[in-house]
Tab-separated table of C-alpha atoms in Angstrom:
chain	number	residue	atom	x	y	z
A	1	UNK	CA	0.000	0.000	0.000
A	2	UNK	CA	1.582	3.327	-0.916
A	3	UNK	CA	1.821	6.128	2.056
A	4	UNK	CA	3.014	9.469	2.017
A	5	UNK	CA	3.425	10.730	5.403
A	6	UNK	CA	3.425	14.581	5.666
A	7	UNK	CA	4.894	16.028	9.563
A	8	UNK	CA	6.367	19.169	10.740
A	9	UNK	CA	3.538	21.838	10.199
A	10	UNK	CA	2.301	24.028	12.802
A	11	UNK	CA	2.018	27.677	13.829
A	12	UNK	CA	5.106	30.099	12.999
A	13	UNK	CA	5.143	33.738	13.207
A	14	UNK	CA	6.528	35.820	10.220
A	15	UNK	CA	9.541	35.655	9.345
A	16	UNK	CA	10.050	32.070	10.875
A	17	UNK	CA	11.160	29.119	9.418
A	18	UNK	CA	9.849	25.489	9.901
A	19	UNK	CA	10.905	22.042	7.342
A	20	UNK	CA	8.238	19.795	6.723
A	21	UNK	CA	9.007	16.017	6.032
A	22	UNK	CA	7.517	13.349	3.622
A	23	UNK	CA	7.783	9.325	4.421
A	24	UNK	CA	7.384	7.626	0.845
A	25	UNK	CA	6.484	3.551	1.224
A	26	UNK	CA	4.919	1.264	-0.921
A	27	UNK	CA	6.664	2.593	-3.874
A	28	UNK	CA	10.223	2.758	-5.167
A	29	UNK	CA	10.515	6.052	-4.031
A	30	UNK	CA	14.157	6.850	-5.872
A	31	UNK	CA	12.796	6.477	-9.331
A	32	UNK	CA	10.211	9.169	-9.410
A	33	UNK	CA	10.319	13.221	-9.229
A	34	UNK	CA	8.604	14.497	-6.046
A	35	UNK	CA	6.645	17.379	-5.735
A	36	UNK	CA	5.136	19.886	-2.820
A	37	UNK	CA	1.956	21.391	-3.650
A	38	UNK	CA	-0.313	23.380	-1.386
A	39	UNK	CA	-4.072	24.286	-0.962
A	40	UNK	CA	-4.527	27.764	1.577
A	41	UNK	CA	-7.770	27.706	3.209
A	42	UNK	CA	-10.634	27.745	1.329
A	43	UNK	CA	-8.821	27.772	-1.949
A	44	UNK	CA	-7.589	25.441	-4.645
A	45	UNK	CA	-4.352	23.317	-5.125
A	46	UNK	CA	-0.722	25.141	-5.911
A	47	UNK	CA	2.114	23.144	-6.672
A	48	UNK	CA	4.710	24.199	-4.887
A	49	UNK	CA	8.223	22.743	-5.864
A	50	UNK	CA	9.535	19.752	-7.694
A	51	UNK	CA	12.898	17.739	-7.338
A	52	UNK	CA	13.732	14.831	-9.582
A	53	UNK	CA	15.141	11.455	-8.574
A	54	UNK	CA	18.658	11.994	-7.836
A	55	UNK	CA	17.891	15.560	-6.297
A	56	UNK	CA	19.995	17.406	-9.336
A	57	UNK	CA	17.279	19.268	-10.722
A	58	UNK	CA	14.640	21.677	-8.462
A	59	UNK	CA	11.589	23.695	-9.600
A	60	UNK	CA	9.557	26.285	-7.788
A	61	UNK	CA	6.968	28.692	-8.001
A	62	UNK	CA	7.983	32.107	-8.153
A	63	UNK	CA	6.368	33.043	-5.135
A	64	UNK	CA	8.668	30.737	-2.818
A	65	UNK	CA	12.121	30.941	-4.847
A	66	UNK	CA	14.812	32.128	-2.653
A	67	UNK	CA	12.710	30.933	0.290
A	68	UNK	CA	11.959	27.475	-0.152
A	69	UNK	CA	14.185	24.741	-0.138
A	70	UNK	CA	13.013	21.172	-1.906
A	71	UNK	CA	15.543	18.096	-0.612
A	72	UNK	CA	15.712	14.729	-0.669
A	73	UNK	CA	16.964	11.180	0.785
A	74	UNK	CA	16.552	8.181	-1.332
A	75	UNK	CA	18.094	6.194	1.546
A	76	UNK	CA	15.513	7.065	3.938
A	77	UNK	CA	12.973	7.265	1.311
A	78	UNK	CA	12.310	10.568	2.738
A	79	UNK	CA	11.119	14.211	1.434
A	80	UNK	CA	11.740	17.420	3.058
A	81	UNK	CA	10.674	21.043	2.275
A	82	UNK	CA	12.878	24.234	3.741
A	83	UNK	CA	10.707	26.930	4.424
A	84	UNK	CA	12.463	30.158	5.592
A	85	UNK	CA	11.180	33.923	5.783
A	86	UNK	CA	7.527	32.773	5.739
A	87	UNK	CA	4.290	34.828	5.569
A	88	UNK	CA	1.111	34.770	5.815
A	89	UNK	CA	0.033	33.888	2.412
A	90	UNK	CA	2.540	30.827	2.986
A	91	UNK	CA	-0.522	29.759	5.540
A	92	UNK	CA	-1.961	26.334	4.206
A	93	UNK	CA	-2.215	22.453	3.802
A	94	UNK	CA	1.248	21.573	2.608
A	95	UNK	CA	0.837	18.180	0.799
A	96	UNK	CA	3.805	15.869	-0.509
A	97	UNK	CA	2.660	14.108	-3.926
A	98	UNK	CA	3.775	11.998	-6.300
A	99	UNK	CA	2.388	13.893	-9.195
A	100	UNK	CA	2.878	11.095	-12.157
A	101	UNK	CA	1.263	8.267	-10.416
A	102	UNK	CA	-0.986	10.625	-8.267
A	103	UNK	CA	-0.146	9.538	-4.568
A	104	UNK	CA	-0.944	12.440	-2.560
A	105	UNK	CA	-0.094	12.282	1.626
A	106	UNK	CA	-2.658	13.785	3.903
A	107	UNK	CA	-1.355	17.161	4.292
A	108	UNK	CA	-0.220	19.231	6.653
A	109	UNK	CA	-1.357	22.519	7.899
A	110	UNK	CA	0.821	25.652	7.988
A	111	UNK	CA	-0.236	28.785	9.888
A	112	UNK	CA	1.480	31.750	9.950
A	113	UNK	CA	0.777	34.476	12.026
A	114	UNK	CA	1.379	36.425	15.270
B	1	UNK	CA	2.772	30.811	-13.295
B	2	UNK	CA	-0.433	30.686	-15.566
B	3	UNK	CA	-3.289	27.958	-14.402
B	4	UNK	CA	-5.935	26.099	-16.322
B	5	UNK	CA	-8.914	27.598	-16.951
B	6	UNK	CA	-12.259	25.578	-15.268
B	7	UNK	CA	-15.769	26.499	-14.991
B	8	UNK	CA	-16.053	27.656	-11.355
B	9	UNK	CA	-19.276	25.564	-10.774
B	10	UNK	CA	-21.388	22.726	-12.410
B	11	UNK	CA	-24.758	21.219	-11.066
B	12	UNK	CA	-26.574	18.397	-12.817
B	13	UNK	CA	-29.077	16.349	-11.377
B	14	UNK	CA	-29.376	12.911	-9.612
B	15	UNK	CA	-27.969	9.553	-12.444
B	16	UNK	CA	-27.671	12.684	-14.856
B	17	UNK	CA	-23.933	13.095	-17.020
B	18	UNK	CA	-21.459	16.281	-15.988
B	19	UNK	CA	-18.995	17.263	-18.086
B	20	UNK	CA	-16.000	18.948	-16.478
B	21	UNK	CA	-13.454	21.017	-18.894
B	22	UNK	CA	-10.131	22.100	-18.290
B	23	UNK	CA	-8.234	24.522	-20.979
B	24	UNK	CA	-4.232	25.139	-21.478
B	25	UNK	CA	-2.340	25.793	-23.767
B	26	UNK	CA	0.186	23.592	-26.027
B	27	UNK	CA	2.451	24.043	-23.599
B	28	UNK	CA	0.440	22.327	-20.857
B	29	UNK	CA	-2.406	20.245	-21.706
B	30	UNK	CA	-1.670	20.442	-25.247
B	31	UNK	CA	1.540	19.022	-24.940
B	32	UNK	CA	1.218	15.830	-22.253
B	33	UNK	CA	-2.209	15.913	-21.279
B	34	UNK	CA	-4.059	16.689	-18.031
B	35	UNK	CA	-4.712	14.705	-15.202
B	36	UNK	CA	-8.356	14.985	-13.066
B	37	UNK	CA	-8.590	14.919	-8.972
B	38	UNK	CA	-11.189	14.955	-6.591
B	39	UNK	CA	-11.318	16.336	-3.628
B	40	UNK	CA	-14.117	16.083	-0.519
B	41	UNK	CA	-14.200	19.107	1.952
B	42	UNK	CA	-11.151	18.079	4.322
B	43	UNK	CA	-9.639	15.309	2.532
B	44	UNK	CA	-6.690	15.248	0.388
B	45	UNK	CA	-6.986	15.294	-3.576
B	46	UNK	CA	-7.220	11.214	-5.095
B	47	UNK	CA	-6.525	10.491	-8.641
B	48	UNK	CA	-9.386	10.010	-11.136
B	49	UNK	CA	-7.658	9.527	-14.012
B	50	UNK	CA	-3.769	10.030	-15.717
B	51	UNK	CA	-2.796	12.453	-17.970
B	52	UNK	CA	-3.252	9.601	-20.974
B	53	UNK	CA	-7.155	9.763	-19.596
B	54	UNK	CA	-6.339	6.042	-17.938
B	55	UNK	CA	-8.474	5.349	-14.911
B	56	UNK	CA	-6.609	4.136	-11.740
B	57	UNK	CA	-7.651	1.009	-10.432
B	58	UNK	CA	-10.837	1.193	-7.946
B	59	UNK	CA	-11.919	3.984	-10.147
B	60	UNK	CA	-15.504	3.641	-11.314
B	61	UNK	CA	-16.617	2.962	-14.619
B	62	UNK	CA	-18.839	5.775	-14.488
B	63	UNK	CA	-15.708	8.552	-14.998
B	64	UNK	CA	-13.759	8.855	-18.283
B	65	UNK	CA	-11.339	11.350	-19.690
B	66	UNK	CA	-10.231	13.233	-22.907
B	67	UNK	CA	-8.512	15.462	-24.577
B	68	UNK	CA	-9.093	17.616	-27.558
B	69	UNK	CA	-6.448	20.114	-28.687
B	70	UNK	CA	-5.862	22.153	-25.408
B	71	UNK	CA	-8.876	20.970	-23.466
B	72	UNK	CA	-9.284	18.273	-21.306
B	73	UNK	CA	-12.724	17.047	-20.164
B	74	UNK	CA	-13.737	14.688	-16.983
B	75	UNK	CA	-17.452	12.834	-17.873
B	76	UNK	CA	-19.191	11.227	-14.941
B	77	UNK	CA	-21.969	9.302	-16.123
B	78	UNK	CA	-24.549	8.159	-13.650
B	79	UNK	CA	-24.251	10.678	-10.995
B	80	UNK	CA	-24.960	10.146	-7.202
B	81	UNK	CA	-24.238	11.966	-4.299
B	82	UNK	CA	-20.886	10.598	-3.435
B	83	UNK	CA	-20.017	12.534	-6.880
B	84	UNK	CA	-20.041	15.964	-4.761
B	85	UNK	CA	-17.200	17.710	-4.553
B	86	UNK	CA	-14.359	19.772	-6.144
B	87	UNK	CA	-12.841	18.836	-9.178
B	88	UNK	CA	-9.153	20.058	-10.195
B	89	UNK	CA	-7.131	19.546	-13.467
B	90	UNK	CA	-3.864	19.524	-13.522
B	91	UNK	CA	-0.807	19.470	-16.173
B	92	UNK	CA	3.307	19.574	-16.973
B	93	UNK	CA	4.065	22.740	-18.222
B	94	UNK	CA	7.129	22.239	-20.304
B	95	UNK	CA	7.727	26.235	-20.694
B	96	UNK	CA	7.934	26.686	-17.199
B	97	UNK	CA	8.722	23.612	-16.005
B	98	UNK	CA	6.227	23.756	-13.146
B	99	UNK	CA	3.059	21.581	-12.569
B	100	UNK	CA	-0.543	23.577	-13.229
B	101	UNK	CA	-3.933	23.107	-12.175
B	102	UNK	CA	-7.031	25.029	-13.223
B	103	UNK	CA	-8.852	26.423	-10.052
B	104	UNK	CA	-11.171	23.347	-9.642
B	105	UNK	CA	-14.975	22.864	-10.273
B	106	UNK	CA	-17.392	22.516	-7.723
B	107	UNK	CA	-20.168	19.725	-8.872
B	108	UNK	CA	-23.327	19.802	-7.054
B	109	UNK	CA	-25.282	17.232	-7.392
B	110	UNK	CA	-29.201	18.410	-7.246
């Protein structure tokens, strides 16, 4: 059974940082890109950022580049998502996917504010 | 980054047929396709079909998928109540090389 296992949300203030995590199982996690994609309250999906299998090539939306940090680790089959200088319009379910064969984790929430 | 364009809303009645759209461009859905999710209030987006309009396993019969030129369309034959909920599209975008969605459609189901 495949699992994606989102952890590390919670409330930050602006300007904070937090790095969310993503367990892969139940697929060979190594061979596929990755991708974070978002949904703020109340609104529809984003995608986020994007790293392929061996972590050499990274995508993001404008609105996070230079904030946002997309990494990797095939040995631990493991996902991770750097987010630094956050702000409120960051606020939101923060879901790790596998985009190609559409396994999506359950999310989870972001809020920032003071 | 541009999105795909979707109708913001769609009702049809009870074993009636909806037809969702989703338009790109060539770069998008043009080029590879689009892929359709569903999404209940508080649950996470599942897969209705791939961007080649191929059905997951466990996914009814009911739902198919197409494509012509830059627009994608989701049929659900049959619906019932479970069919409630937002609909989302999503692509590649090989210009720039980020995934798209459209905004979703919310089907009610009368």
């Amino acid at each position: 059974e495949v699992q994606l296992v989102e952890s590390g949300g919670g409330l930050v203030q602006p300007g904070g940082s937090l790095r969310l995590s993503c367990a892969a199982s139940g697929f060979t996690f190594r061979n596929y890109w990755m991708s974070w994609v978002r949904q703020a309250p109340g609104k529809g999906l984003e995608w986020v950022a994007n790293i392929k299998q061996d972590g050499s090539e990274k995508y993001y939306v404008d609105s996070v580049k230079g904030r946002f940090t997309v990494s990797r680790d095939n040995a631990k089959n493991s996902l991770y998502l750097q987010m630094n200088s956050l702000r409120g319009d960051d606020t939101a379910v923060y879901y790790c996917a596998n985009m190609i064969n559409g396994y999506w984790g359950q999310g989870t929430l972001v809020t920032v504010s003071s | 980054q541009a999105g795909l364009t979707q109708p913001p809303s769609v009702s049809k009645g009870l074993r009636q047929t909806a037809t969702l759209t989703c338009t790109g461009n060539s770069n998008n859905v043009g080029n590879q396709g689009a892929a359709w999710l569903q999404q209940h209030q508080g649950h996470p987006p599942k897969l209705l079909s791939h961007r080649n309009n191929n059905r997951p396993s466990g996914i009814s019969e009911r739902l198919s998928a197409s494509r012509s030129g830059n627009t994608a369309s989701l049929t659900i034959t049959g619906l019932q109540p479970e069919d409630e909920a937002d609909y989302y599209c999503s692509a590649w975008d090989s210009r720039l090389s980020a995934w798209v969605f459209g905004e979703g459609t919310k089907l009610t189901v009368l």
